[in-house]
Coordinates of C-alpha atoms in Angstrom, one line a residue:
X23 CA 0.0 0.0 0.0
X24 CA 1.0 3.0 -0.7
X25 CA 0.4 6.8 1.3
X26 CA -1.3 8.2 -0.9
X27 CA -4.3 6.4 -0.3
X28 CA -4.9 7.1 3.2
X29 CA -3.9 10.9 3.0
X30 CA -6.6 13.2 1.8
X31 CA -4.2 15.9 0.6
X32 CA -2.5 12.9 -1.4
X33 CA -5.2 11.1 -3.0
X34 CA -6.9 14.5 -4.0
X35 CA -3.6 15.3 -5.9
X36 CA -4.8 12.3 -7.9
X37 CA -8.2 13.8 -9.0
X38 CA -9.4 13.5 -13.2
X39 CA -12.1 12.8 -15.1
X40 CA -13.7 9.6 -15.1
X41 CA -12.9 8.2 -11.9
X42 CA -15.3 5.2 -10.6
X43 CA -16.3 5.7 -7.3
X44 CA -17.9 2.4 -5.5
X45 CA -19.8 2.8 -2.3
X46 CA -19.7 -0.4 -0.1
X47 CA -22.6 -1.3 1.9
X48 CA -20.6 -2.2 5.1
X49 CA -16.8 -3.1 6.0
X50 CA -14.0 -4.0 3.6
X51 CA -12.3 -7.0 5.0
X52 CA -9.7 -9.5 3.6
X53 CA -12.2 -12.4 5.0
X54 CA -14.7 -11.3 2.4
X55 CA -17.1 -13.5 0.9
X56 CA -20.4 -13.0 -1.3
X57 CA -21.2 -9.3 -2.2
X58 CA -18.4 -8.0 -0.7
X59 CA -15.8 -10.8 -2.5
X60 CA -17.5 -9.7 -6.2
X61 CA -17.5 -6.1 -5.2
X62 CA -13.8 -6.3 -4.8
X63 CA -13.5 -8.2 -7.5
X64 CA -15.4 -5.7 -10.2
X65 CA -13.4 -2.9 -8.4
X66 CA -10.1 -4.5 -9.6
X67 CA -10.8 -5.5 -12.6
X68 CA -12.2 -2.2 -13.6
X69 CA -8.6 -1.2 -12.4
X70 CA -6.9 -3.9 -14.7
X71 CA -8.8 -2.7 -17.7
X72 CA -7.2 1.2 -16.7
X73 CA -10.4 2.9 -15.1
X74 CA -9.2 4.6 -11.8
X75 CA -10.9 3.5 -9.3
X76 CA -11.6 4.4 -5.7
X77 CA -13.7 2.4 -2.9
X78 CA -15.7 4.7 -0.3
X79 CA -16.1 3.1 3.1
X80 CA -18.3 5.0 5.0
X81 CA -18.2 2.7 8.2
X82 CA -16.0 2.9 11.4
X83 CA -13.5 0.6 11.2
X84 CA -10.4 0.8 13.0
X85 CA -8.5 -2.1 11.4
X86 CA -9.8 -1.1 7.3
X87 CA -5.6 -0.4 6.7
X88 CA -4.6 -4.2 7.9
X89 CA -7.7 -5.5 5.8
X90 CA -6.6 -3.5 2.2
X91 CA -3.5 -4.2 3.1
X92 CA -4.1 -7.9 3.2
X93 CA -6.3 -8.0 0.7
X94 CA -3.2 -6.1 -1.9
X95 CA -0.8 -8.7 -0.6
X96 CA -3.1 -11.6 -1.6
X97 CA -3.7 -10.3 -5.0
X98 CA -7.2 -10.1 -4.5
X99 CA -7.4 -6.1 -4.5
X100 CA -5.7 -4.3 -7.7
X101 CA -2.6 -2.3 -5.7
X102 CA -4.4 0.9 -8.2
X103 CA -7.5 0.7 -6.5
X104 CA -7.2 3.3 -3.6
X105 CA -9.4 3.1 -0.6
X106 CA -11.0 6.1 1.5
X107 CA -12.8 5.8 4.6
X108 CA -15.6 8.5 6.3
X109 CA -14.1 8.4 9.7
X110 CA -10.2 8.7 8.6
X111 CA -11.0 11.3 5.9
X112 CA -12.4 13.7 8.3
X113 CA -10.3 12.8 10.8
X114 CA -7.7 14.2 8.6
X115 CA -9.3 17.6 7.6
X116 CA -10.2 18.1 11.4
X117 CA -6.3 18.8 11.8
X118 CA -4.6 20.4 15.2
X119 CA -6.7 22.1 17.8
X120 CA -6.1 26.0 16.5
X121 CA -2.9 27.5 18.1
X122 CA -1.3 24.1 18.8
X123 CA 1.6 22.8 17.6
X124 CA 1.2 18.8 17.0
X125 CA 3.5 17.8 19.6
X126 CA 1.6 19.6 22.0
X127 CA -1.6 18.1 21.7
X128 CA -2.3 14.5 20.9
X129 CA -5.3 12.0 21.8
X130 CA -4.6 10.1 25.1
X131 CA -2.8 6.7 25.3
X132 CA -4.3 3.2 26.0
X133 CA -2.0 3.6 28.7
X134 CA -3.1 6.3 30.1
X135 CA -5.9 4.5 30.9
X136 CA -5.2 0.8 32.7
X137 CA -1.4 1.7 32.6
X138 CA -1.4 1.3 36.6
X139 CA -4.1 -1.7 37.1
X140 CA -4.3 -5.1 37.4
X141 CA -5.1 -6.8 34.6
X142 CA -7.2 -10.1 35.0
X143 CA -7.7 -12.3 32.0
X144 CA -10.6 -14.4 32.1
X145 CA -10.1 -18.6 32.3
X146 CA -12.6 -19.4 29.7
X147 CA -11.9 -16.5 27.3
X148 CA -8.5 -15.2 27.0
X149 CA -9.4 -12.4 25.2
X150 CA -11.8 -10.9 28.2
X151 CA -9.8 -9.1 30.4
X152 CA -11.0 -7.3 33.7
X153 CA -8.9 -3.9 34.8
X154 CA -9.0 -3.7 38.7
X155 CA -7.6 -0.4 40.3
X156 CA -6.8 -2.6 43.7
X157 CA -10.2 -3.9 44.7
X158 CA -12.5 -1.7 42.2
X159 CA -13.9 -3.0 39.1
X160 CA -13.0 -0.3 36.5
X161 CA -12.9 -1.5 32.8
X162 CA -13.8 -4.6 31.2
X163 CA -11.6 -4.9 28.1
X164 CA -11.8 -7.4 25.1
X165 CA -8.1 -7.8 23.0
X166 CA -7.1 -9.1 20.1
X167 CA -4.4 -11.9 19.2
X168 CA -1.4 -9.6 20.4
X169 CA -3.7 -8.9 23.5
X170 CA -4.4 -5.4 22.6
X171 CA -7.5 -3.8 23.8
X172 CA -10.3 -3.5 20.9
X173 CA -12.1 -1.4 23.5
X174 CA -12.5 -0.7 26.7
X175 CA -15.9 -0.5 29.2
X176 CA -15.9 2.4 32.1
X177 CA -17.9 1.2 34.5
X178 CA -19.5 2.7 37.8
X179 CA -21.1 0.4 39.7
X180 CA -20.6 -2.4 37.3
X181 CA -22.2 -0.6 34.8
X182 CA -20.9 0.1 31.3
X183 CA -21.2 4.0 31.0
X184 CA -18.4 4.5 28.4
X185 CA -17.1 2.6 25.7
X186 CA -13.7 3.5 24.7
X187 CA -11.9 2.6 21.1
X188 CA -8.1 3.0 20.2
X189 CA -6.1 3.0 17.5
X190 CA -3.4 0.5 16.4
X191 CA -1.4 3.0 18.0
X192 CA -2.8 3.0 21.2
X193 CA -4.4 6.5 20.9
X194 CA -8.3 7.4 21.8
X195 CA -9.8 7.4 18.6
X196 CA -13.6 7.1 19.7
X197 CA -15.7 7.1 22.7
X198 CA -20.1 6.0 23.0
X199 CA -21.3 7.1 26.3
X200 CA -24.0 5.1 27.3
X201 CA -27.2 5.3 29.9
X202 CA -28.9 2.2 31.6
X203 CA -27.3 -0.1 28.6
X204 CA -28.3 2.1 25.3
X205 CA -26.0 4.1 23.7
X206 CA -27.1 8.6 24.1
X207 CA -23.7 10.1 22.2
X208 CA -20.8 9.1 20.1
X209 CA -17.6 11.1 19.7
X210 CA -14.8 10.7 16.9
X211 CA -11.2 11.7 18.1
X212 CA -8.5 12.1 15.5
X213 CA -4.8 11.4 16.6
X214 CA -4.8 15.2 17.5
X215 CA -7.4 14.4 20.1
X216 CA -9.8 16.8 18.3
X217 CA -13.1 15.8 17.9
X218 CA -14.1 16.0 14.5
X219 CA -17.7 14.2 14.7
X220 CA -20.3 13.9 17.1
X221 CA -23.6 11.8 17.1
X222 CA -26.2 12.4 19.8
X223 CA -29.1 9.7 19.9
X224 CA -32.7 9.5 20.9
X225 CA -34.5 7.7 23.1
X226 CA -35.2 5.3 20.9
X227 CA -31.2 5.0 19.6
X228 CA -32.1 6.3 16.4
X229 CA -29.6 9.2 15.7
X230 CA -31.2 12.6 16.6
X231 CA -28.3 15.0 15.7
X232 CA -25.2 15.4 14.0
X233 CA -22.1 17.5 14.4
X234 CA -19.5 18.0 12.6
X235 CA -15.7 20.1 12.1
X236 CA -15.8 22.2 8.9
X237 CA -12.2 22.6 8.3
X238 CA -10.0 23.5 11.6
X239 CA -11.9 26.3 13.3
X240 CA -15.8 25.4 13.6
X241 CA -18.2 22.8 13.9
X242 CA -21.9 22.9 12.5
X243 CA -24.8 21.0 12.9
X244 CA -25.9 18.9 9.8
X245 CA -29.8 19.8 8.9
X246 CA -32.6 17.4 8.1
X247 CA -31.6 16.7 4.6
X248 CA -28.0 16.6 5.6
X249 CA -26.2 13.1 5.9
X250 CA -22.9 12.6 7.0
X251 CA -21.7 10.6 3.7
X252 CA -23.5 13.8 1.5
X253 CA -21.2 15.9 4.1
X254 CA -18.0 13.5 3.2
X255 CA -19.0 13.2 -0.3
X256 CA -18.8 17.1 -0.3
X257 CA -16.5 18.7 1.6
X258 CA -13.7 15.9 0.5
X259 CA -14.3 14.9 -2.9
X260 CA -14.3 17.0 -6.4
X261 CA -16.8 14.5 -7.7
X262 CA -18.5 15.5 -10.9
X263 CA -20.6 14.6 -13.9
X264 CA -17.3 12.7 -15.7
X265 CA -17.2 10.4 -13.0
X266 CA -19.6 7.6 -11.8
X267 CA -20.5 6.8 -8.4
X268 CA -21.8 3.2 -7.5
X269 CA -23.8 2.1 -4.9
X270 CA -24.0 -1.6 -3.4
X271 CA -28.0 -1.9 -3.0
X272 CA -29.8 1.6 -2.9
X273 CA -30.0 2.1 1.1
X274 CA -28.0 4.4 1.1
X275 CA -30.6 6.0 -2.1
X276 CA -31.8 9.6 0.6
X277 CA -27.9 10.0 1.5
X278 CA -26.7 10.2 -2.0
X279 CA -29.5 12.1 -4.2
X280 CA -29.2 15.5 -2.6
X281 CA -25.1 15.1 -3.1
X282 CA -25.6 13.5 -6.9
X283 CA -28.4 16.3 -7.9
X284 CA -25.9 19.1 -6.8
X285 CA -22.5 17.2 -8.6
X286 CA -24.5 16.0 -11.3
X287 CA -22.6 12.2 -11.1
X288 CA -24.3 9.7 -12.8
X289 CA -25.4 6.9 -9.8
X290 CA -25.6 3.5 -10.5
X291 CA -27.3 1.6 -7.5
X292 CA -27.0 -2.8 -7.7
X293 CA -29.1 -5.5 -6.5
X294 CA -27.1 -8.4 -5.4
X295 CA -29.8 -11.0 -4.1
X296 CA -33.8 -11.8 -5.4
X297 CA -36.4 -8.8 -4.9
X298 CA -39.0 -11.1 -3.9
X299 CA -40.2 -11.7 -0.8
X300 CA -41.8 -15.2 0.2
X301 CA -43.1 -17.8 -1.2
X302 CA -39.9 -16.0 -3.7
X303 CA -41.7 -16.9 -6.9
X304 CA -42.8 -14.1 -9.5
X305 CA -46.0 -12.9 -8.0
X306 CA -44.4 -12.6 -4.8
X307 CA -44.7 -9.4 -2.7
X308 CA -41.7 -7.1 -2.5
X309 CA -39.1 -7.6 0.2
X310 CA -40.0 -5.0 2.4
X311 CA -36.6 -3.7 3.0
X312 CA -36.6 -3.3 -0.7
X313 CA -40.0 -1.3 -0.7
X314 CA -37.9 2.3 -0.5
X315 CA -35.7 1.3 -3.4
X316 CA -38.7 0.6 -6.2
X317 CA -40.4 3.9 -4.6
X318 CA -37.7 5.8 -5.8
X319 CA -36.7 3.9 -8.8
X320 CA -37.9 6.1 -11.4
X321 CA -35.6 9.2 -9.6
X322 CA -32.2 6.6 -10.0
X323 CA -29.7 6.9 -13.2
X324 CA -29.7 3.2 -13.2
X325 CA -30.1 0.1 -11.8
X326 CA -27.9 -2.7 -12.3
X327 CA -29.3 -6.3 -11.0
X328 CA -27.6 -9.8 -12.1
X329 CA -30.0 -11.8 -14.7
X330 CA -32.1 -11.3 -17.5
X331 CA -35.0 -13.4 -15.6
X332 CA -35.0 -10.8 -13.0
X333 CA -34.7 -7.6 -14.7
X334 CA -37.7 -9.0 -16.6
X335 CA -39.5 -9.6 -13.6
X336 CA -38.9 -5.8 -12.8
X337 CA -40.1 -4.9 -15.8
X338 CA -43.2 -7.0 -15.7
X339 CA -44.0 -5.2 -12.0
X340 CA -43.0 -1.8 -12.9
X341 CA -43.4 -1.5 -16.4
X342 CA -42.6 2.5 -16.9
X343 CA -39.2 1.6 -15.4
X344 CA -36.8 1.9 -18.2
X345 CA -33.1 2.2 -16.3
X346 CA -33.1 -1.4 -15.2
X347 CA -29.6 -3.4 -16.8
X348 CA -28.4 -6.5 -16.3
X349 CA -24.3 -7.0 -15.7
X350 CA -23.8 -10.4 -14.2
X351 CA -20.6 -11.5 -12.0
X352 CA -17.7 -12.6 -13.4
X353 CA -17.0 -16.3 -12.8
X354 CA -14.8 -16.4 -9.1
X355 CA -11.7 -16.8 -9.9
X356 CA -10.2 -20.1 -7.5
X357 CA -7.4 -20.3 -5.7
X358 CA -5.7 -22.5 -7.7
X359 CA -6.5 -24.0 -11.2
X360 CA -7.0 -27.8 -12.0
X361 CA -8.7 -29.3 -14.5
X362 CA -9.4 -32.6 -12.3
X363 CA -11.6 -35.4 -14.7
X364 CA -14.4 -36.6 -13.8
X365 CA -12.6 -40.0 -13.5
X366 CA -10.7 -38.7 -10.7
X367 CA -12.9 -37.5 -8.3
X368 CA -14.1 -39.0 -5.5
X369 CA -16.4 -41.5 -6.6
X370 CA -20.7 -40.8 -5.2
X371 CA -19.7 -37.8 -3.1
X372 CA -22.2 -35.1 -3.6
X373 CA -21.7 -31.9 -1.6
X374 CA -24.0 -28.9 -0.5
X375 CA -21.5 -25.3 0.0
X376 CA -23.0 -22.5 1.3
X377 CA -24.6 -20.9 4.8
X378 CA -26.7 -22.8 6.6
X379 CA -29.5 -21.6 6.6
X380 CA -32.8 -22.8 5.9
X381 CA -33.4 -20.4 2.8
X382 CA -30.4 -22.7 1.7
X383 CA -32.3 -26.3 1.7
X384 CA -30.0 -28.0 3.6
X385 CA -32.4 -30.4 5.1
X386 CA -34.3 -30.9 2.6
X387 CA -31.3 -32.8 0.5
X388 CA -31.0 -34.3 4.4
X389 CA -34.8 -35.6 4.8
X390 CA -34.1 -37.1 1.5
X391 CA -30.6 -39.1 0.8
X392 CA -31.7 -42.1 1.8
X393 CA -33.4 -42.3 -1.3
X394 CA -29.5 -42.1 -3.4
X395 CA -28.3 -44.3 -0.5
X396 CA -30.5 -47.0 -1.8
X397 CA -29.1 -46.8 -5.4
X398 CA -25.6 -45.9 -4.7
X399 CA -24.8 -47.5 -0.5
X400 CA -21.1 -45.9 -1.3
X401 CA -22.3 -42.3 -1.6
X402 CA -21.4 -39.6 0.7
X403 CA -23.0 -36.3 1.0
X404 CA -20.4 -33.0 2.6
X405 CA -21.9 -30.0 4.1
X406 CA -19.6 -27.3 3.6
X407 CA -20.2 -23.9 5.7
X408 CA -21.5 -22.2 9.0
X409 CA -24.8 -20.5 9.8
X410 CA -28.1 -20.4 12.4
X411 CA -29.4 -23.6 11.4
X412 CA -26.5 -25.7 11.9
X413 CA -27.8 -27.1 15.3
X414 CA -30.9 -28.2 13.4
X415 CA -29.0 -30.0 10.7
X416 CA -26.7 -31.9 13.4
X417 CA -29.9 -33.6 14.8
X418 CA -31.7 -34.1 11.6
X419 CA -28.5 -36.0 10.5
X420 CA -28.5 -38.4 13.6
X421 CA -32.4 -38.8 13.4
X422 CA -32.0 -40.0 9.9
X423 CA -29.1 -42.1 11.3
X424 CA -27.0 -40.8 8.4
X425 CA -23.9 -40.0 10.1
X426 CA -22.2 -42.4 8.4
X427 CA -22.9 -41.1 4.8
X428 CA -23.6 -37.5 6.0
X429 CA -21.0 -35.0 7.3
X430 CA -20.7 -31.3 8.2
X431 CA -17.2 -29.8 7.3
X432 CA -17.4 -26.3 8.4
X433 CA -16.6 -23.3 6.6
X434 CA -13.8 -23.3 3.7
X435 CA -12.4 -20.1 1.7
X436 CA -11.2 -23.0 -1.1
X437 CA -14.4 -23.8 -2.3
X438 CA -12.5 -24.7 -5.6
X439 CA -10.8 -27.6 -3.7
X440 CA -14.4 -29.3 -3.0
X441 CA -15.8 -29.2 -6.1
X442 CA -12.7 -30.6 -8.0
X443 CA -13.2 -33.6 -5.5
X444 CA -17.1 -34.1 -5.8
X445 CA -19.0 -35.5 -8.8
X446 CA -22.2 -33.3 -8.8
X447 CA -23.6 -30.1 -6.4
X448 CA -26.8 -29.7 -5.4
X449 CA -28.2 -26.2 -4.9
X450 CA -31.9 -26.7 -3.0
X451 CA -31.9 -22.9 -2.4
X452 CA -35.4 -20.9 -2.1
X453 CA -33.8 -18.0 -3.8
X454 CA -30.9 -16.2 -5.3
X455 CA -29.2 -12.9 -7.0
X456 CA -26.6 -14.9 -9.0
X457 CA -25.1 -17.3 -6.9
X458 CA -21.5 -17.4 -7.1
X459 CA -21.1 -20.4 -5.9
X460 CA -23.1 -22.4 -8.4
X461 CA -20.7 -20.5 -10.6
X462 CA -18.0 -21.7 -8.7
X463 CA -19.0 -25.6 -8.9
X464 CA -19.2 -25.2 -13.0
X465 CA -15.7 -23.7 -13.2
X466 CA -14.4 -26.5 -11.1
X467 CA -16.5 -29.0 -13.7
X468 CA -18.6 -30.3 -10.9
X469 CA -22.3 -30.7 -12.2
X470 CA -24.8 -29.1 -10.7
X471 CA -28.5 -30.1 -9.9
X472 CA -30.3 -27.5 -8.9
X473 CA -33.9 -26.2 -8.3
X474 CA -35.2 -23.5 -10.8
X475 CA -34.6 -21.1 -8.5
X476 CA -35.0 -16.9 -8.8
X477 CA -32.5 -16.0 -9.9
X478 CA -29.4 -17.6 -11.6
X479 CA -30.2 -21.0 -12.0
X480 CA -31.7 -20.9 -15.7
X481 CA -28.9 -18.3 -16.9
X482 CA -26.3 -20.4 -15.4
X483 CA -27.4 -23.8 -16.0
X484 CA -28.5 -25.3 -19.7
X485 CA -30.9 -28.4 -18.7
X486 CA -29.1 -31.6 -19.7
X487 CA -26.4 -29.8 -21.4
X488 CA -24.3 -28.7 -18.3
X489 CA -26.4 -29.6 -15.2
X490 CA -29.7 -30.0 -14.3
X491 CA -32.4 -28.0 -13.7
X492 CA -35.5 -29.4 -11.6
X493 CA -38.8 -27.3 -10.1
X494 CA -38.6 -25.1 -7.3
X495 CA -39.4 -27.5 -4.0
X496 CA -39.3 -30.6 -5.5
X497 CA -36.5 -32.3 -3.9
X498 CA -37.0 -35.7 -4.9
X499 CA -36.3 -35.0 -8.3
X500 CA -33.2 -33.3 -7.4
X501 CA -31.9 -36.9 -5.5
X502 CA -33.5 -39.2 -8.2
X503 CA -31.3 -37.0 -11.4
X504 CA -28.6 -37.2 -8.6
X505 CA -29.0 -40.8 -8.9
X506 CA -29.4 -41.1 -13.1
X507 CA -26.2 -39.0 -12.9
X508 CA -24.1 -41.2 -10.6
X509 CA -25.3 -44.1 -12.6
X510 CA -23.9 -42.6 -16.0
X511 CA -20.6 -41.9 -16.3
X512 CA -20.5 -40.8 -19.8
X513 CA -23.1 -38.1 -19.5
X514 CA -21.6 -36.9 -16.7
X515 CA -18.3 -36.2 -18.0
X516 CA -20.0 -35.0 -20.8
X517 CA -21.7 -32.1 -18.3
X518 CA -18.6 -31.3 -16.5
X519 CA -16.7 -30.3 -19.5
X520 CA -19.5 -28.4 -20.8
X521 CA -20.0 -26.8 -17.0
X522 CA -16.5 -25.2 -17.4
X523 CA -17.4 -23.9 -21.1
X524 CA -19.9 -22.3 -19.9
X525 CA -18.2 -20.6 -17.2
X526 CA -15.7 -19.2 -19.4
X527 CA -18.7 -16.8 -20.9
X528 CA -18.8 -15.0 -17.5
X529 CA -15.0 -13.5 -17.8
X530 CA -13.9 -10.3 -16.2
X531 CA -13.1 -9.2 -20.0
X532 CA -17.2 -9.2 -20.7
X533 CA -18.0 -7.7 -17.1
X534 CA -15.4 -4.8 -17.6
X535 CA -17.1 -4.9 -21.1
X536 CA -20.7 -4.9 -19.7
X537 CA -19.7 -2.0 -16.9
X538 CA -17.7 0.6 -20.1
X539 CA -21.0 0.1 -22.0
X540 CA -23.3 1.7 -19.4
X541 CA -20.5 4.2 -18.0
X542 CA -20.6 5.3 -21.4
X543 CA -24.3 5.2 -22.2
X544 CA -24.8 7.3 -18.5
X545 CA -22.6 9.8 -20.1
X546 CA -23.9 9.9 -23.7
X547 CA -27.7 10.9 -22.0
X548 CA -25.7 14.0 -20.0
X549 CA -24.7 15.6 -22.8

């Protein structure tokens, strides 16, 4: 990593025309998976193909420098791509205190704190530590692998009142005061110890005001149709209508169209997961978290969502929308390539990767694998993955008395690895946006069989040519083409071959492609 993308009065240097700006809903981290693992991927390979790029997190996050960092050396993140945060960019613009030099003011120390008490580390949990001044309780800490404290609890009484956050450095860098358990202000220290934002909260912890430094001299109070990323969009950006901003989901839709009317920036908002609410077919309601974004869809540049099959489902609800494209993912790219034959994999394993979740169908395949167990008594069905309904599927698995054929194997970030080992991959979800994971199983030439899901499955998957498709619900047909599968070799080496072909459609060349083509059409309508 270089400087210049954590300085503001560096990465401004850097400002041109047509620079992509893409707004992540949530923390970057090097653990990313989903969303956030294609968001970093279209963010590089925009960057490959020479766009300059810049990714706007507009979360606290104390550790985002370790994550990009990570992320860089890993080769998952372009080293072009520069990140900016909220929190560190106004930290910067906040500056000294006026009339201080900096080595005469600074935030106070982690030390200054529990420098002098007894630290207690708890048996069960060594990374709960209790901070005793002699026989009073004063902080309860929590630390990281190094054992440095993520944050500290004040407490009076035994009582959190104040929770306290420090840098890598050890410097104050944030502090929530709270009352009877529920948070009533925050406060945003930069390394000066000035404080550069402050949030006051109602009674019901929604936020009730904002403040905020303008430059190094005042503060001001951010009106009603003021938001702190319009602020941070404003007063450190020179974003205008040459450039693009994107926006993961369109949550964020009030923040950004007072900022975007005044710029004039084209904003493209995504949908990464089905619209539709249960029973998740077609006629299904709207999700209801999703209810704001159709309300204002008219009022958006565009829209971008993954398939053809659910733009046209858009279109077929809101018929007078007309800024509704479709860019699909590119196909993940694994960790490392193989081209294993079907010959060689491991002969009737079948596996299921993803959360788990019911929305996933986990026990459904479960409730039903007896049923392949009768026509193939050496087949073996992996798990692969974490989630809420884990417990469930642990009992269901010993009720069925399947532990013998049936095994959970936790999570994996080599999902590559398990499908060049498994014959077929069964996706029983209710619903998806594209899943990358089915994409990730036909790269890896292990054939899927999966229900007719929205959305994905049918732009994915050719019927008989490269997997199979079955209805929605209907498990039983899902385990008995499992079984026709397992009992023909031929075809399915036939489908694993084609599974990869496929894949190959779904490059980062077309999705670089697929992004210049709107970029540019955005920009042909402004003029």
């Amino acid at each position: 990593m270089t400087d210049k993308q954590w300085h503001l009065e560096d990465v401004t240097e850097m400002k041109s025309g047509g620079i992509v700006f893409m707004l992540l809903s949530g923390p970057l981290t090097h653990g990313a998976a989903g969303l956030a693992n294609s968001f970093i991927e279209r963010a590089s390979s925009l960057s490959e193909a020479g766009w300059t790029v810049t990714i706007l997190v507009d979360v606290w996050q104390v550790d985002l420098k370790w994550h990009v960092e990570a992320l860089v050396d890993s080769g998952r993140l372009h080293p072009k791509v520069a990140v900016r945060n909220l929190y560190f960019d106004l930290a910067a613009q906040a500056g000294l205190p006026d009339g201080y030099m900096e080595s005469q003011f600074s935030s106070p120390l982690l030390s200054d704190y529990i420098g002098r008490l007894d630290a207690r580390y708890d048996d069960s949990n060594g990374q709960v530590v209790r901070y005793y001044d002699k026989h009073l309780y004063r902080y309860f800490g929590y630390v990281d692998e190094r054992s440095t404290p993520l944050f500290l609890d004040e407490l009076i009484d035994k009582k959190r009142v104040k929770r306290l956050y420090f840098s890598p450095g050890g410097r104050l860098i944030r502090g929530t005061g709270y009352r009877n358990e529920s948070p009533v202000w925050d406060e945003f220290y930069n390394e000066s110890g000035v404080v550069y934002c402050r949030i006051r909260y109602g009674s019901d912890e929604k936020v009730a005001t904002v403040t905020v430094r303008e430059g190094r001299s005042r503060y001001r109070n951010l009106n009603r149709d003021e938001s702190l990323l319009g602020f941070w969009l404003s007063s450190c950006f020179e974003i205008g209508t040459e450039d693009f901003v994107i926006c993961e989901y369109a949550f964020k839709f009030s923040d950004l169209q007072e900022f975007a009317r005044k710029s004039g920036v084209p904003t493209i908002y995504t949908l990464h997961s089905s619209h539709l609410g249960p029973p998740h077919g077609a006629g299904a309601p709207i999700k209801p978290e999703l209810g704001p974004t159709f309300h204002n869809a008219e009022d958006m540049d565009a829209i971008v969502v993954l398939t053809p099959q659910q733009r046209f489902d858009i279109r077929k609800r809101f018929p007078e929308l007309q800024n509704v494209h479709t860019i699909p993912h590119a196909a993940p790219q694994p960790l490392k390539v193989s081209r294993t034959p079907v010959a060689a994999r491991e002969t009737g394993l079948v596996v299921v990767v993803g959360r788990l979740d019911q929305v996933k169908g986990q026990r459904l395949v479960i409730e039903k694998f007896s049923r392949l167990l009768e026509r193939h008594p050496g087949a073996r069905l992996e798990l692969w993955g974490r989630g809420n309904d884990e417990g469930n599927i642990r009992r269901l698995i010993s009720e069925q008395s399947l532990s013998d054929s049936v095994s959970l194997k936790g999570f994996t970030n080599d999902t590559s690895t398990v499908f060049e080992r498994a014959e077929i991959a069964l996706f029983p979800s209710s619903f998806e946006g594209q899943s990358l994971t089915l994409m990730e199983a036909m790269r890896a030439g292990c054939v899927p069989v999966c229900f007719d899901f929205k959305y994905g499955a049918r732009m994915l998957v050719d019927d008989l040519e490269n997997g199979i498709i079955v209805e929605r619900g209907d498990v039983v047909d899902m385990i008995d083409s499992a079984c026709v599968l397992l009992d023909d070799p031929t075809s399915l080496a036939s489908m694993s071959k084609a599974s990869r072909v496929k894949m190959a459609m779904f490059s980062k060349d077309r999705l670089v492609r697929d992004w210049e083509n709107l970029f540019f059409q955005l920009s042909a309508s402004r003029k």
